[in-house]
XYZ file of C-alpha atoms in Angstrom:
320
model
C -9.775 10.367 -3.928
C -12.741 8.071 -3.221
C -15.069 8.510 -0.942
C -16.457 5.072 -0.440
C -15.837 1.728 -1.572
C -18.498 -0.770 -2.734
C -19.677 -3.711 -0.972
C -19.314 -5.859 -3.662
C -15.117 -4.849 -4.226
C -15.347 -5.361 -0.503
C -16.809 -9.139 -0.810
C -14.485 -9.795 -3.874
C -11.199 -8.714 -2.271
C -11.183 -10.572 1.102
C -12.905 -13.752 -0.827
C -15.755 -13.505 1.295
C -19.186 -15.587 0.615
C -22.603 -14.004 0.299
C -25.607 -15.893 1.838
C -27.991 -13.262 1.663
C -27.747 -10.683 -1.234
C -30.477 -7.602 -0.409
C -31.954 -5.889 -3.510
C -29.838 -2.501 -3.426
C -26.694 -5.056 -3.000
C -25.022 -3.718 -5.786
C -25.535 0.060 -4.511
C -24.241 -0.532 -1.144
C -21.199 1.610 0.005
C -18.629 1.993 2.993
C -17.370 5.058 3.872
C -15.528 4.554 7.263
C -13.354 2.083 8.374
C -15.210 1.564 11.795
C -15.925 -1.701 12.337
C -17.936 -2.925 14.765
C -18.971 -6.496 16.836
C -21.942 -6.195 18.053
C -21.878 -7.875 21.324
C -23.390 -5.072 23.488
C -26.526 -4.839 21.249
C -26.851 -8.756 21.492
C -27.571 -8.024 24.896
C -30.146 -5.306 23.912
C -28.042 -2.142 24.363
C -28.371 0.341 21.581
C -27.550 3.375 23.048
C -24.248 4.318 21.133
C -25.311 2.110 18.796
C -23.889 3.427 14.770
C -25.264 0.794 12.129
C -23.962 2.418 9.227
C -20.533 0.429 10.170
C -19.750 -2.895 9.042
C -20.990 -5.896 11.813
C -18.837 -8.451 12.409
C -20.358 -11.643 14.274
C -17.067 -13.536 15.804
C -17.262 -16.380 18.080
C -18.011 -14.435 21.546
C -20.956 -12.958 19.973
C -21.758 -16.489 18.295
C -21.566 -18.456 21.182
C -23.776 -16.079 23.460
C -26.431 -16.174 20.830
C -25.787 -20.044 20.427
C -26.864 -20.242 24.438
C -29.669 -18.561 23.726
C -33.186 -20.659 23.277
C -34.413 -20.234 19.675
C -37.301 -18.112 20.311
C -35.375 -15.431 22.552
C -31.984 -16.256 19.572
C -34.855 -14.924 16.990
C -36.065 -12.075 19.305
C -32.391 -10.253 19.685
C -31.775 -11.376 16.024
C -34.858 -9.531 14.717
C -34.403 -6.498 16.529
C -30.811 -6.169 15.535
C -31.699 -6.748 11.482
C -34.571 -4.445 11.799
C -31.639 -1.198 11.852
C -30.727 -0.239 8.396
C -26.747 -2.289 8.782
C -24.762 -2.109 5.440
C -23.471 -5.576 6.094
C -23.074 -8.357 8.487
C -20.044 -11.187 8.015
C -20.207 -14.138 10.309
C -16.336 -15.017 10.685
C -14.444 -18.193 11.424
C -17.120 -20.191 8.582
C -19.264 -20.294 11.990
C -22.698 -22.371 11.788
C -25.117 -19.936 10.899
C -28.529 -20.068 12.291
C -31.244 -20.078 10.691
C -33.014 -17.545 12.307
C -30.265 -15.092 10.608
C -31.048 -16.610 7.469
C -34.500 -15.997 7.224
C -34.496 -12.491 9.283
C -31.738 -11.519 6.317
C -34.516 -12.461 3.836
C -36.911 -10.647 5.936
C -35.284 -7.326 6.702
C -33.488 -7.597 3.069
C -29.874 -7.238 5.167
C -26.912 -8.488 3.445
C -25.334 -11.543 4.585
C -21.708 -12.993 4.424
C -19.614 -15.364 5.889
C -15.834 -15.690 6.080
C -13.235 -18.519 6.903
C -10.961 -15.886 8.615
C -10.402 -15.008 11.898
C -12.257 -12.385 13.260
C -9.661 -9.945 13.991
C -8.192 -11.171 10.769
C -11.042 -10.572 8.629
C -11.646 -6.806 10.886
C -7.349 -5.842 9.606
C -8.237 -6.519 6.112
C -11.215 -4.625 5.888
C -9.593 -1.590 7.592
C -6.401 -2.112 5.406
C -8.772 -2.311 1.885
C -11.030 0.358 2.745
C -8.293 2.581 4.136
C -6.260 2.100 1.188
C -9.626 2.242 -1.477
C -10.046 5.757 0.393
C -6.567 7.338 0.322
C -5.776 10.349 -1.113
C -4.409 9.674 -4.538
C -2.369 10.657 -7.304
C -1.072 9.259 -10.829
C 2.745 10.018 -12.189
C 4.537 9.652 -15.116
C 7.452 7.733 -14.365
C 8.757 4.450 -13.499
C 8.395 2.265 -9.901
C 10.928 -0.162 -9.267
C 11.720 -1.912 -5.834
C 16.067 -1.842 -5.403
C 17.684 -3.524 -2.928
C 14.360 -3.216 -0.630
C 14.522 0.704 -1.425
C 11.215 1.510 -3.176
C 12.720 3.617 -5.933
C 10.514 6.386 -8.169
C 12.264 7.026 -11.232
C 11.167 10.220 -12.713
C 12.414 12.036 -16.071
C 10.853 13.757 -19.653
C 9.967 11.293 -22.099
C 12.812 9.558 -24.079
C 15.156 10.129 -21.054
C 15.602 6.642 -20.591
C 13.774 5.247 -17.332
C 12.351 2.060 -18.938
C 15.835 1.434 -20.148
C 16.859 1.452 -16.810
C 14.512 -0.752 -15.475
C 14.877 -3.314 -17.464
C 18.915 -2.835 -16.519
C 17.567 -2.803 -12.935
C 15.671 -6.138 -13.539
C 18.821 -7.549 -15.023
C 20.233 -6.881 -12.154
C 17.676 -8.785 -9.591
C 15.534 -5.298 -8.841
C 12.020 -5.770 -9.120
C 9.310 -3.779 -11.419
C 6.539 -2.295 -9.819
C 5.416 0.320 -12.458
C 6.294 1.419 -15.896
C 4.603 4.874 -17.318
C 2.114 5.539 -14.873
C 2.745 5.024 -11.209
C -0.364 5.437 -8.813
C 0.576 6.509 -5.143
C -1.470 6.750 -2.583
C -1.084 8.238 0.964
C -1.382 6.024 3.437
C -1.579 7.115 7.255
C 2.004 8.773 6.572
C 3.672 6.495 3.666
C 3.517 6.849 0.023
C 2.281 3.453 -1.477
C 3.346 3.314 -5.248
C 1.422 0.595 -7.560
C 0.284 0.404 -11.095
C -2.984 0.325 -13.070
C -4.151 -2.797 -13.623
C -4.869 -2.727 -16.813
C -0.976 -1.725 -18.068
C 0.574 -3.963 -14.717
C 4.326 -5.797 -15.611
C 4.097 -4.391 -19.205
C 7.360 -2.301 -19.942
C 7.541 -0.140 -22.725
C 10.987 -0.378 -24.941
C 11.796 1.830 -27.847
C 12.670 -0.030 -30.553
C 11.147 -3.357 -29.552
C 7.701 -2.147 -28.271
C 5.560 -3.999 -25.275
C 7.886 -6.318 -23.330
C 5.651 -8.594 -20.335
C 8.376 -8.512 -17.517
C 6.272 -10.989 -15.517
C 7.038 -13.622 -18.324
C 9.989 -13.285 -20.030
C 11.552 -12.848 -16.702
C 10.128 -15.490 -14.770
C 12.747 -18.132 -14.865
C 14.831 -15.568 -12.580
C 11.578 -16.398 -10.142
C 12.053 -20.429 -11.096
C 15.945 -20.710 -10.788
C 16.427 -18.258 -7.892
C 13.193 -17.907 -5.913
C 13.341 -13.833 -6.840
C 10.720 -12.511 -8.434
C 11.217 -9.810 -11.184
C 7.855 -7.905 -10.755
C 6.037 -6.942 -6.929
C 2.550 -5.689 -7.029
C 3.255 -2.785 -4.543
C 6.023 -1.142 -2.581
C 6.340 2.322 -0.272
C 8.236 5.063 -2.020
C 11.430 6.039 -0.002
C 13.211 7.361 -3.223
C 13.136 9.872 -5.762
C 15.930 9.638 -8.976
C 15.191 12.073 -11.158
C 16.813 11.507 -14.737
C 17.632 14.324 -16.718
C 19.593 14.657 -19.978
C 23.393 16.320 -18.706
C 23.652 19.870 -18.484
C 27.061 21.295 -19.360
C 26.651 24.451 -17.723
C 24.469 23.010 -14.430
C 25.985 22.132 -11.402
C 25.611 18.710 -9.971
C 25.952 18.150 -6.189
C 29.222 16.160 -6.020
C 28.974 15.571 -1.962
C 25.524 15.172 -0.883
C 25.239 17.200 2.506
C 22.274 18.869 1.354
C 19.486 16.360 0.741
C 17.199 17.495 -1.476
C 13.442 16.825 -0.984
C 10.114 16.839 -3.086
C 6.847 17.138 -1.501
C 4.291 13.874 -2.714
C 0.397 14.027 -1.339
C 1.795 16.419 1.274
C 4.950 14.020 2.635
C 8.670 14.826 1.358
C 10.604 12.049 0.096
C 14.424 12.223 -0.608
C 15.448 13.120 -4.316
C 18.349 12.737 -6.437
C 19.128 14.086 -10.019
C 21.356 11.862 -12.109
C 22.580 13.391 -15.026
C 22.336 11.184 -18.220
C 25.030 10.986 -21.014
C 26.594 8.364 -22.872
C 29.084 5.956 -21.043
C 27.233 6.305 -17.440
C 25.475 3.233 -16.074
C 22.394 4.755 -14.708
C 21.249 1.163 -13.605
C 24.446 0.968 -11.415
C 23.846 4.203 -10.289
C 20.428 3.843 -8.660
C 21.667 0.812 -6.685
C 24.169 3.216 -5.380
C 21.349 5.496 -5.022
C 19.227 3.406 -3.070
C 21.818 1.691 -0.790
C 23.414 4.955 0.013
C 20.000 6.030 0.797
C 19.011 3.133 3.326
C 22.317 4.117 4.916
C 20.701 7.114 5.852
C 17.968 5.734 7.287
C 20.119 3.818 9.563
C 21.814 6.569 10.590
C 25.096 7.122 8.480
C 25.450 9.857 6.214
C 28.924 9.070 4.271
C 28.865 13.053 3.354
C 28.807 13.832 6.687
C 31.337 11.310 7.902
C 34.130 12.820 5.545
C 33.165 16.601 6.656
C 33.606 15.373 10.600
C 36.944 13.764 9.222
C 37.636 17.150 7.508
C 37.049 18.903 10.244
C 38.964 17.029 12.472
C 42.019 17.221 10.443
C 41.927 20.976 10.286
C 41.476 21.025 13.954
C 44.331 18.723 14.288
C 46.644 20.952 11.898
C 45.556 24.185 14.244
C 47.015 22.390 17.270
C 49.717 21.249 15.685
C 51.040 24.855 14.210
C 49.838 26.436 17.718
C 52.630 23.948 19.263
């Protein structure tokens, strides 16, 4: 888990541009996701002021220092760049005075500007830096997104999960991982991605390194469907394992099995593997069945209540 995330990954991932650089630029780190405006200390309040948090100037804060006459505009400017701030972005690609400009230079403070929004550009850095700091995990295993059902396909080696996924991506499912799956926890999801380095790369025995993204992406050109997806939330576990003769498979589902991921349980299945079974088929079952669930309808449970029922109807009947 990381405990901060650079300025610079900050500046490079929300395409933000740097007017002032100070000298420790490249050793500057966040650590929080507070973000603050600072409209108050514009005014000269610094009470409760925190300047270790990211500043955002937006266009309240703009426009009150716009009203002000140069002299007092360099006064409130000065003061505020003279605390030790990490960063401050000037949003909506707002004029930027030059008093900012060369109090930056003259308090070494870094300087950005973004076309954004402000509360746009103040969701994106919560969203990256929440996400750079998640707890975090890597798995061996495969990521795929079915029918809208983020899908984790675990299994030993050789088992056959990158078979399966390319099966899957035959079928219109999209690949997400293949090998190592990185999840992260996120408030109280499970965000599955891949390394960059190995990203859309599917590993085939017998062929060797297949690149989904392009041999697939006239799916993406004929039909508008991608084959590949950066990212998706984990709602599934199918385990693969080779088939066990003497093991007993659930064969009615009323007990949903669980496994515990960065502290949150997701829903698992074991699907046995042996020749003649379309594993690819069943995941889609899999993962349909399971967003059934979520909306409320358990088909195991449906047949019990109509088992029931039918006993209780056969009691009454004999009582008569």
């Amino acid at each position: 888990m990381l405990e901060y995330v650079t300025l610079m990954d900050i500046i490079k991932e929300l395409n933000l541009k740097v007017l002032h650089a100070s000298k420790d630029f490249e050793k500057i780190k966040i650590s929080t996701t507070e973000i603050s405006r600072p409209g108050l200390q514009m005014t000269g309040y610094y009470e409760k002021f925190v300047p270790e948090r990211v500043q955002i100037i937006g266009s309240a804060e703009w426009q009150y220092l716009s009203d002000l006459g140069a002299e007092k505009r360099y006064q409130v400017l000065d003061k505020f760049l003279s605390y030790p701030i990490p960063v401050l972005i000037i949003s909506r690609n707002l004029p930027v005075f030059d008093e900012l400009i060369e109090l930056s230079e003259k308090h070494d403070r870094n300087l950005v500007a973004g076309s954004k929004a402000t509360s746009s550009i103040i969701n994106d850095l919560v969203n990256l830096i929440s996400l750079k700091l998640a707890p975090t995990i890597t798995l061996h295993g495969v990521m795929m997104e079915v029918y809208g059902i983020g899908v984790l396909i675990t299994g030993k080696s050789g088992v056959g999960k990158s078979e399966t996924a390319l099966d899957l991506i035959t079928r219109g499912s999209r690949l997400i991982a293949d090998d190592l799956v990185e999840i992260k926890r996120v408030d109280d999801t499970l965000r599955g991605s891949c390394p960059e380095i190995i990203r859309y790369f599917l590993e085939i025995r017998g062929i060797g390194i297949i690149d989904i993204e392009r041999i697939y992406g006239i799916i993406e050109r004929i039909y508008g469907i991608g084959a590949v997806k950066q990212f998706d939330y984990i709602d599934l576990v199918v385990h693969l394992e080779a088939w066990d003769e003497e093991k007993e498979y659930d064969r009615v589902g009323l007990e949903e099995e669980k496994i515990e991921i960065l502290g949150i349980e997701v829903p698992r299945v074991v699907i046995p593997v042996k020749t003649g079974r379309n594993i690819a088929m069943i995941v889609e079952v899999a993962a349909k069945n399971n967003r059934q669930k979520r909306l409320g309808y358990n088909a195991a449970e449906a047949l019990n209540e109509r088992v029931k029922k039918k006993i209780e109807e056969r009691k009454i009947f004999y009582k008569e």
